[in-house]
Amino acid sequence: MSMIYDTIKEINEKLLSSEFDIVECLKKTRYVAKYYNDTTPFSWIKNELKGYEKFEDLPKYRVTREERIYRREISEILQ
């Protein structure tokens, strides 16, 4: 149990630091979830690490709105 507690503490410290490796934190979070038999975050972590297979599976925060701006429009904006 102490090892899991230390891992959770380490994840929190890394996430609160100015420089952290998100991939490492996600992998350690997956390890902690597995220890507690919590399968809820598994698919989310897998998709975040390896990419989402279907557009429909993308969370809203991963979808961006595309807007094309052409040269003529830019020159009109700059005038």
JSON list of C-alpha atoms in Angstrom, two decimals:
[
{"chain": "A", "resi": 1, "resn": "MET", "atom": "CA", "xyz": [0.00, 0.00, 0.00]},
{"chain": "A", "resi": 2, "resn": "SER", "atom": "CA", "xyz": [2.85, 2.36, 0.79]},
{"chain": "A", "resi": 3, "resn": "MET", "atom": "CA", "xyz": [4.22, 1.95, -2.74]},
{"chain": "A", "resi": 4, "resn": "ILE", "atom": "CA", "xyz": [0.86, 2.93, -4.25]},
{"chain": "A", "resi": 5, "resn": "TYR", "atom": "CA", "xyz": [0.59, 5.92, -1.90]},
{"chain": "A", "resi": 6, "resn": "ASP", "atom": "CA", "xyz": [4.10, 6.99, -2.93]},
{"chain": "A", "resi": 7, "resn": "THR", "atom": "CA", "xyz": [3.16, 6.65, -6.61]},
{"chain": "A", "resi": 8, "resn": "ILE", "atom": "CA", "xyz": [0.03, 8.77, -6.15]},
{"chain": "A", "resi": 9, "resn": "LYS", "atom": "CA", "xyz": [2.04, 11.39, -4.27]},
{"chain": "A", "resi": 10, "resn": "GLU", "atom": "CA", "xyz": [4.67, 11.38, -7.03]},
{"chain": "A", "resi": 11, "resn": "ILE", "atom": "CA", "xyz": [2.01, 11.84, -9.73]},
{"chain": "A", "resi": 12, "resn": "ASN", "atom": "CA", "xyz": [0.51, 14.79, -7.85]},
{"chain": "A", "resi": 13, "resn": "GLU", "atom": "CA", "xyz": [3.91, 16.42, -7.32]},
{"chain": "A", "resi": 14, "resn": "LYS", "atom": "CA", "xyz": [4.84, 16.03, -10.98]},
{"chain": "A", "resi": 15, "resn": "LEU", "atom": "CA", "xyz": [1.52, 17.43, -12.19]},
{"chain": "A", "resi": 16, "resn": "LEU", "atom": "CA", "xyz": [1.90, 20.44, -9.91]},
{"chain": "A", "resi": 17, "resn": "SER", "atom": "CA", "xyz": [5.46, 21.15, -11.02]},
{"chain": "A", "resi": 18, "resn": "SER", "atom": "CA", "xyz": [6.22, 23.53, -13.87]},
{"chain": "A", "resi": 19, "resn": "GLU", "atom": "CA", "xyz": [7.83, 20.78, -15.93]},
{"chain": "A", "resi": 20, "resn": "PHE", "atom": "CA", "xyz": [6.31, 17.34, -16.08]},
{"chain": "A", "resi": 21, "resn": "ASP", "atom": "CA", "xyz": [6.03, 14.43, -18.49]},
{"chain": "A", "resi": 22, "resn": "ILE", "atom": "CA", "xyz": [2.33, 13.87, -19.13]},
{"chain": "A", "resi": 23, "resn": "VAL", "atom": "CA", "xyz": [2.96, 10.46, -20.69]},
{"chain": "A", "resi": 24, "resn": "GLU", "atom": "CA", "xyz": [4.77, 9.27, -17.58]},
{"chain": "A", "resi": 25, "resn": "CYS", "atom": "CA", "xyz": [1.97, 10.61, -15.36]},
{"chain": "A", "resi": 26, "resn": "LEU", "atom": "CA", "xyz": [-0.70, 8.87, -17.45]},
{"chain": "A", "resi": 27, "resn": "LYS", "atom": "CA", "xyz": [1.17, 5.57, -17.33]},
{"chain": "A", "resi": 28, "resn": "LYS", "atom": "CA", "xyz": [1.53, 5.81, -13.56]},
{"chain": "A", "resi": 29, "resn": "THR", "atom": "CA", "xyz": [-2.14, 6.73, -13.22]},
{"chain": "A", "resi": 30, "resn": "ARG", "atom": "CA", "xyz": [-3.03, 3.62, -15.22]},
{"chain": "A", "resi": 31, "resn": "TYR", "atom": "CA", "xyz": [-0.87, 1.57, -12.83]},
{"chain": "A", "resi": 32, "resn": "VAL", "atom": "CA", "xyz": [-2.67, 3.00, -9.78]},
{"chain": "A", "resi": 33, "resn": "ALA", "atom": "CA", "xyz": [-6.09, 2.42, -11.37]},
{"chain": "A", "resi": 34, "resn": "LYS", "atom": "CA", "xyz": [-5.14, -1.18, -12.11]},
{"chain": "A", "resi": 35, "resn": "TYR", "atom": "CA", "xyz": [-4.06, -1.67, -8.49]},
{"chain": "A", "resi": 36, "resn": "TYR", "atom": "CA", "xyz": [-7.50, -0.50, -7.31]},
{"chain": "A", "resi": 37, "resn": "ASN", "atom": "CA", "xyz": [-9.30, -2.51, -10.05]},
{"chain": "A", "resi": 38, "resn": "ASP", "atom": "CA", "xyz": [-10.75, 0.72, -11.44]},
{"chain": "A", "resi": 39, "resn": "THR", "atom": "CA", "xyz": [-11.13, 0.16, -15.18]},
{"chain": "A", "resi": 40, "resn": "THR", "atom": "CA", "xyz": [-12.90, 3.48, -15.79]},
{"chain": "A", "resi": 41, "resn": "PRO", "atom": "CA", "xyz": [-9.81, 5.48, -16.82]},
{"chain": "A", "resi": 42, "resn": "PHE", "atom": "CA", "xyz": [-8.22, 2.67, -18.90]},
{"chain": "A", "resi": 43, "resn": "SER", "atom": "CA", "xyz": [-9.82, 3.48, -22.26]},
{"chain": "A", "resi": 44, "resn": "TRP", "atom": "CA", "xyz": [-9.37, 7.23, -21.79]},
{"chain": "A", "resi": 45, "resn": "ILE", "atom": "CA", "xyz": [-5.68, 6.82, -20.90]},
{"chain": "A", "resi": 46, "resn": "LYS", "atom": "CA", "xyz": [-5.14, 4.38, -23.79]},
{"chain": "A", "resi": 47, "resn": "ASN", "atom": "CA", "xyz": [-6.76, 6.80, -26.24]},
{"chain": "A", "resi": 48, "resn": "GLU", "atom": "CA", "xyz": [-4.77, 9.75, -24.91]},
{"chain": "A", "resi": 49, "resn": "LEU", "atom": "CA", "xyz": [-1.49, 7.82, -25.18]},
{"chain": "A", "resi": 50, "resn": "LYS", "atom": "CA", "xyz": [-2.09, 6.07, -28.53]},
{"chain": "A", "resi": 51, "resn": "GLY", "atom": "CA", "xyz": [-4.67, 8.28, -30.21]},
{"chain": "A", "resi": 52, "resn": "TYR", "atom": "CA", "xyz": [-8.39, 7.99, -30.80]},
{"chain": "A", "resi": 53, "resn": "GLU", "atom": "CA", "xyz": [-9.39, 5.55, -33.54]},
{"chain": "A", "resi": 54, "resn": "LYS", "atom": "CA", "xyz": [-12.72, 7.17, -34.46]},
{"chain": "A", "resi": 55, "resn": "PHE", "atom": "CA", "xyz": [-13.68, 10.82, -34.72]},
{"chain": "A", "resi": 56, "resn": "GLU", "atom": "CA", "xyz": [-16.88, 10.04, -32.81]},
{"chain": "A", "resi": 57, "resn": "ASP", "atom": "CA", "xyz": [-14.81, 8.91, -29.81]},
{"chain": "A", "resi": 58, "resn": "LEU", "atom": "CA", "xyz": [-12.97, 12.22, -29.51]},
{"chain": "A", "resi": 59, "resn": "PRO", "atom": "CA", "xyz": [-13.79, 14.18, -26.37]},
{"chain": "A", "resi": 60, "resn": "LYS", "atom": "CA", "xyz": [-15.00, 17.74, -26.99]},
{"chain": "A", "resi": 61, "resn": "TYR", "atom": "CA", "xyz": [-11.71, 19.19, -25.76]},
{"chain": "A", "resi": 62, "resn": "ARG", "atom": "CA", "xyz": [-9.91, 17.38, -28.63]},
{"chain": "A", "resi": 63, "resn": "VAL", "atom": "CA", "xyz": [-12.14, 18.75, -31.41]},
{"chain": "A", "resi": 64, "resn": "THR", "atom": "CA", "xyz": [-11.20, 22.06, -32.96]},
{"chain": "A", "resi": 65, "resn": "ARG", "atom": "CA", "xyz": [-13.12, 24.17, -35.40]},
{"chain": "A", "resi": 66, "resn": "GLU", "atom": "CA", "xyz": [-11.44, 24.58, -38.74]},
{"chain": "A", "resi": 67, "resn": "GLU", "atom": "CA", "xyz": [-11.72, 27.88, -40.51]},
{"chain": "A", "resi": 68, "resn": "ARG", "atom": "CA", "xyz": [-9.96, 28.50, -43.78]},
{"chain": "A", "resi": 69, "resn": "ILE", "atom": "CA", "xyz": [-8.65, 31.95, -44.48]},
{"chain": "A", "resi": 70, "resn": "TYR", "atom": "CA", "xyz": [-7.46, 32.71, -47.97]},
{"chain": "A", "resi": 71, "resn": "ARG", "atom": "CA", "xyz": [-4.82, 35.22, -49.04]},
{"chain": "A", "resi": 72, "resn": "ARG", "atom": "CA", "xyz": [-7.39, 37.60, -50.48]},
{"chain": "A", "resi": 73, "resn": "GLU", "atom": "CA", "xyz": [-9.28, 37.62, -47.19]},
{"chain": "A", "resi": 74, "resn": "ILE", "atom": "CA", "xyz": [-6.09, 38.28, -45.25]},
{"chain": "A", "resi": 75, "resn": "SER", "atom": "CA", "xyz": [-5.14, 41.21, -47.48]},
{"chain": "A", "resi": 76, "resn": "GLU", "atom": "CA", "xyz": [-8.66, 42.63, -47.05]},
{"chain": "A", "resi": 77, "resn": "ILE", "atom": "CA", "xyz": [-8.36, 42.30, -43.28]},
{"chain": "A", "resi": 78, "resn": "LEU", "atom": "CA", "xyz": [-4.97, 44.01, -43.24]},
{"chain": "A", "resi": 79, "resn": "GLN", "atom": "CA", "xyz": [-6.12, 47.02, -45.30]}
]
